[in-house]
Each structure stands twice: as C-alpha cells, then as structure tokens.
Amino acid sequence: MTVPVLIVGAGPTGLTAAVELSRLGIDVRIVDRAARPSAESRALAVQARTMELLRVRGVGDEMLALGNRARAAGLYTGDRKLAPIELHRMPSTFNFILMLAQSETERLLTEQLARQGVKVERGVEVTSVRPGAETVTVTLRGTEGGLELVDASYVIAADGPHSALRKALGVPFPGRTLPQDYVLADLHIAGDLPQDEVSIFLARHGFVAVFPMGRGRFRMMATDPDRRLVGDSEPTVTQMQELYDRTVGVPARLYDVNWSSRFRINSRHVPTMRMGRVFFGGDAAHVHSPAGGQGMNVGIQDMVNLSWKVAMVLDGRARATLLDTYSPERLPVIRTVVRFTEIGTRVFNSTNPLVHALRVRLAPKALGRNAVQNAAAAMFGQVSAGYRDGMLAEGGGGLAGLRAGDRVPDVDGLYDALDLGGLTLFSGVRAVADVGRAWDGVVSVRDAAALAPEGWLLVRPDGYLAAAGGPGDAALLDRWLEQWFVRPAGASVNER
Ligand SMILES: Cc1cc2nc3c(=O)[nH]c(=O)nc-3n(C[C@H](O)[C@H](O)[C@H](O)COP(=O)(O)OP(=O)(O)OC[C@H]3O[C@@H](n4cnc5c(N)ncnc54)[C@H](O)[C@@H]3O)c2cc1C
C-alpha cells in the first residue's frame, strides 16, 4: 500500500509537518530512529512568526503558558549597558521572544499530533531511499532489526543536519564550519540579571550571552577563544563560572546545571529543497549560527509553507506545479538567515581590539535610531520575511501597503477568519466575491467591505498574501486560480 506522505524525523520540523498534514486530512507516517524524544533543551527561542502560525494550529496557548518572555536584548560591556535591542517593537501580537526548551515545544507538538490521531513511530530508521516516477520507495529498519519497504507519494526529509536522505540522494550541503569553540549550559544564576531580557556581554576576549528561561534559570552561551576549557567533555559549572566572571560585570553565582554542551558553528544550506518527490526542511536543509535564535523557527516555517501545498495537490484541489514553489520561496529566506547570523556571529566573536572599540562606540548610535530598532525587531521575530519575488505572488498593492507575497499581519483576529485548509478571499467587491464562490472548496469567501472596500485580498493558509487587486480585477483572480488550482467540477462558465 502506498502511504501519501512519509515524514522522516520527529524533531520540530517533522512534527510540524505531521501536525499540518494530518490536520488537513492527509494520512501520514512519521518515523524517528531515536527510541525516545530528546530531553535536551537545545533551541530556546520561539519567534513571533512561529507563534502567529502555531497559535491558530492549536499549540500556541500552551507554549505561551509554559515559556518565558524576553522583550529586549541588552548589549553590555562589563557592567555598562550600551544599548537595548527593543524586541517589543515587533509588529506582532507576540512582540517578544518566547523562551521555551525545544524538548517542551516537541512535547506539545507530539501531543497535538496524538489528538489528531497520529503517533510517532520511534526506533524506526530510514536506511535507503529509491526515487521512482510515481512513488519513492524507502527502507525502514525497526527496533527488532526487521526491514520494511514503504512506497510513499511524497517523502519529507526532516532528518536533521546529518540527513541520511540528503546524502543518499546526493544533494550537496555546501558551506563552512567556523573555527571557534562555543560552550553553553542551562543553569541557575543568582545575581542581578533581568528575567525578561536577553543580556549580551561583549569583551575584547569574547562574549557571554544569557537567555532568561524563567524562575531564576538561564541559558548561558560563551566563546572560549583562549581555549581555557581544553578537552571535549561537557563544560562544568566551575568552568562556566570562570567564563562568566571574566566577561560579565554583574556579580552572580552559577549553580545547578542540568544540561551543558560544547559546539562549533556550521553555516550551510542545500542548493534545492526538493529532489523529485522528496522535500527537505529544517536542519536537513540548512544549519547556521544560533545567533538570533532562528534555526528551529525556520524549520517550522518551512513545513507550514510546504504542507498546505502537498495536501492540496494530494486531494486533487491543486495542480502538481504548486509544489515547484516550495524551494524557490524558502531558499531566499534561508539565505538571508544564514547571511545575517554569520554577520552577527562575526561581530560578536571578534577578539580584535579595534572591532571591540567600534562595537562599543557604534552600538548605542546605531540602536538609537528608530529605523534600525524597528528593522532589527522585525527581523528577529521573522515577521519581515516573505515571498514577494516568489512564483505565486500576483498583483499589486492591497491593504495598508501590503504586496502579494507579504506576510499578512494577524490584526483584529484576522487569522481566526482564515481558512487554514485553503485560500481565503477577503473582498468588498461583489464581482470578485462571485469568482471566489465559483472556486468553492479551494477558496473561502469572507465579506470584507470594511477590510478591503475597494478591492480584494487572497490569503494563503500560511498567512501570506497570494494575490490582490482592485474592483476591476475579477478576471485576474480567476486566471491566477486557474494557473495553480483545479477548477471545481460543476463551476459554470457564467460563474467565471
Ligand atoms: C547544542 C545545540 C544547541 C542549539 N541551540 C539552538 C538555539 O539556541 N536556537 C535555535 O534556534 N537552534 C538551536 N539549535 C538548533 C536546533 O536544535 C535545530 O535547528 C532543530 O533541532 C532542527 O530541528 P529539525 O527537526 O530540523 O532537526 P532535529 O531536531 O535534528 O531532528 C531530526 C530527527 O531526525 C531523526 N533522524 C535522523 N536520521 C534519521 C533516519 N535515518 N531515520 C529516522 N530518523 C532519523 C533524529 O533522531 C531526530 O529526532 C541547537 C542545536 C544544538 C545541537
């Protein structure tokens, strides 16, 4: 029997795909070679855009209840605050970074998935993959060592940075490994550090960043350019205290480490996120510096972009060419994240005294400007990313300067009015609404005389503007739908 979608990997990326696709009525199998979920906190930062998308998909409220909110990131040298990055300026209801351990995010996604009737198959490893014209044949090795051959219409490779699928299909992963060593630990810090701000301490010899996890616990991350912490073992609390005391001017006692690690940064991404019927997402497709806490969020958003397209193609509502838009839409977003995190890493890492002097002098000046603060907050929150140059973007200006491809802001409960299983047409123009109604099943029409009195907005299930136009653009809307979707049976010529 052919399974419509096989998802390989039950990290945040694979779990999001499984939640999305099963919500949309698609049968999925999701397998992970690990016998049990990882207990490591790893990605801590959940960004505003991820919260906007997950809230309407059933897990956002619990995440909010469990996480800690950081509304600013303060830059310091010693005990002197140079400037804050005002994250609360993000143009989003979620105008903060939510600090929540990745293990918790994964647990909540897994529970949502179970509510939708899907269980992660654990201890099941993909050992080989054979692409075919109609299906992909995948070999699974189960806990007892038994092999199973599965034919899948589509495979989602969410199998992490060392992706077996990526290697098996010969997809390159170009980029570089940065030479610096980093350490991190989740621990208690007894001292006068803000509980609602990220604090980044810059020094000539390296940096220390602390991320508030709530109730006195913090993630501390530091560079070790002098290689004081020799060896490969996990850093101890004494070593973290030494790094802290050397760089941070706020006295504190560090204790009760429950997870620590050392790592190097890889900065890489695939040249394409699709190979035939196999789609790559998350760390299988891109890895980069943790600066800015973007990684897990990009993976989750890859899957929100992909899933509605796969679902609509599988249930016959969309043309297969819709799937061609996934990689061209996501790669530019990923390239920007990789570039911006590399620049951030270079600036924070530098041990050059001149660069340090410039950082200390320029940070307050740059961050004193409104435009810089607004752009920085929106970029961290991933709310400025969009698909304007994508193949799907059609038509010109719409509401409040929005252009096709832009993220539609979740204002006045707009996302609660979205059809998360198809396109939503907001129109105050009757002729346009009639076209939308003729595409019943693909398009849900909302009367929106107040929102778009002179025109219309067509919003995708992932909250981006697909197309927009004026009162005379009913034919444009119909043409656009015809290009990507399958006209419902029975729609009359008049309705066109
Ligand atoms: C030490 C550390 C600290 C980090 N800190 C941050 C941070 O602060 N902020 C941030 O944004 N990101 C951080 N990250 C990165 C973040 O954890 C990743 O971006 C995120 O986990 C990616 O999710 P994913 O689902 O794509 O991949 P993963 O979480 O790697 O999940 C892949 C899954 O696939 C499974 N798998 C692999 N191969 C197979 C196979 N052949 N068959 C079946 N299953 C398979 C694995 O068991 C795994 O469960 C950190 C990572 C590490 C290691």
PDB file of N, CA and C in Angstrom, residues 8 37 66 93 107 123 131-132 160 197 251 257 300 304 321 409 430 460 463:
ATOM      1  N   VAL A   8      10.295  11.719   7.676  1.00  0.00           N
ATOM      2  CA  VAL A   8      11.457  11.107   8.330  1.00  0.00           C
ATOM      3  C   VAL A   8      12.038  12.110   9.312  1.00  0.00           C
ATOM      4  N   PRO A  37      12.029  10.662  22.722  1.00  0.00           N
ATOM      5  CA  PRO A  37      12.316  12.064  22.382  1.00  0.00           C
ATOM      6  C   PRO A  37      13.530  12.573  23.134  1.00  0.00           C
ATOM      7  N   LEU A  66       3.794  28.094  29.168  1.00  0.00           N
ATOM      8  CA  LEU A  66       4.997  27.457  29.729  1.00  0.00           C
ATOM      9  C   LEU A  66       6.259  28.294  29.566  1.00  0.00           C
ATOM     10  N   THR A  93       1.313  40.547  17.619  1.00  0.00           N
ATOM     11  CA  THR A  93       0.732  40.336  18.957  1.00  0.00           C
ATOM     12  C   THR A  93       1.790  39.718  19.872  1.00  0.00           C
ATOM     13  N   ARG A 107       7.308  18.256  22.750  1.00  0.00           N
ATOM     14  CA  ARG A 107       6.276  17.519  23.501  1.00  0.00           C
ATOM     15  C   ARG A 107       4.879  18.039  23.138  1.00  0.00           C
ATOM     16  N   GLY A 123      12.208   4.460  17.119  1.00  0.00           N
ATOM     17  CA  GLY A 123      13.113   3.334  16.933  1.00  0.00           C
ATOM     18  C   GLY A 123      13.056   2.809  15.500  1.00  0.00           C
ATOM     19  N   PRO A 131      14.115   6.714  -5.459  1.00  0.00           N
ATOM     20  CA  PRO A 131      13.071   7.532  -6.085  1.00  0.00           C
ATOM     21  C   PRO A 131      12.504   6.863  -7.329  1.00  0.00           C
ATOM     22  N   GLY A 132      11.185   6.959  -7.519  1.00  0.00           N
ATOM     23  CA  GLY A 132      10.546   6.440  -8.718  1.00  0.00           C
ATOM     24  C   GLY A 132       9.676   7.522  -9.328  1.00  0.00           C
ATOM     25  N   GLY A 160      17.337  16.029  10.141  1.00  0.00           N
ATOM     26  CA  GLY A 160      18.399  16.740  10.848  1.00  0.00           C
ATOM     27  C   GLY A 160      19.656  16.998  10.034  1.00  0.00           C
ATOM     28  N   GLU A 197      14.779  39.912  29.827  1.00  0.00           N
ATOM     29  CA  GLU A 197      15.634  40.416  28.744  1.00  0.00           C
ATOM     30  C   GLU A 197      16.762  39.432  28.501  1.00  0.00           C
ATOM     31  N   PRO A 251      27.995  40.741  39.247  1.00  0.00           N
ATOM     32  CA  PRO A 251      28.393  39.580  40.043  1.00  0.00           C
ATOM     33  C   PRO A 251      27.230  38.588  40.199  1.00  0.00           C
ATOM     34  N   VAL A 257      23.530  23.048  37.087  1.00  0.00           N
ATOM     35  CA  VAL A 257      23.499  22.850  35.627  1.00  0.00           C
ATOM     36  C   VAL A 257      22.679  21.592  35.326  1.00  0.00           C
ATOM     37  N   ILE A 300      10.317  25.073  11.252  1.00  0.00           N
ATOM     38  CA  ILE A 300       8.863  25.010  11.451  1.00  0.00           C
ATOM     39  C   ILE A 300       8.159  25.743  10.313  1.00  0.00           C
ATOM     40  N   VAL A 304       5.279  24.769   7.388  1.00  0.00           N
ATOM     41  CA  VAL A 304       3.983  25.444   7.236  1.00  0.00           C
ATOM     42  C   VAL A 304       3.828  25.879   5.775  1.00  0.00           C
ATOM     43  N   THR A 321       2.159  21.506 -10.078  1.00  0.00           N
ATOM     44  CA  THR A 321       3.173  22.571 -10.202  1.00  0.00           C
ATOM     45  C   THR A 321       3.237  23.460  -8.957  1.00  0.00           C
ATOM     46  N   PRO A 409      -0.495  40.592   8.437  1.00  0.00           N
ATOM     47  CA  PRO A 409      -0.467  40.665   9.897  1.00  0.00           C
ATOM     48  C   PRO A 409      -1.758  40.144  10.518  1.00  0.00           C
ATOM     49  N   ARG A 430     -18.482  42.729  -5.225  1.00  0.00           N
ATOM     50  CA  ARG A 430     -19.359  41.591  -5.495  1.00  0.00           C
ATOM     51  C   ARG A 430     -18.850  40.696  -6.640  1.00  0.00           C
ATOM     52  N   ARG A 460      -3.200  33.044   1.718  1.00  0.00           N
ATOM     53  CA  ARG A 460      -2.846  31.616   1.726  1.00  0.00           C
ATOM     54  C   ARG A 460      -3.065  31.023   3.126  1.00  0.00           C
ATOM     55  N   GLY A 463      -0.819  32.269   5.835  1.00  0.00           N
ATOM     56  CA  GLY A 463      -0.875  33.662   6.264  1.00  0.00           C
ATOM     57  C   GLY A 463      -0.076  34.633   5.414  1.00  0.00           C
TER      58      GLY A 463
END
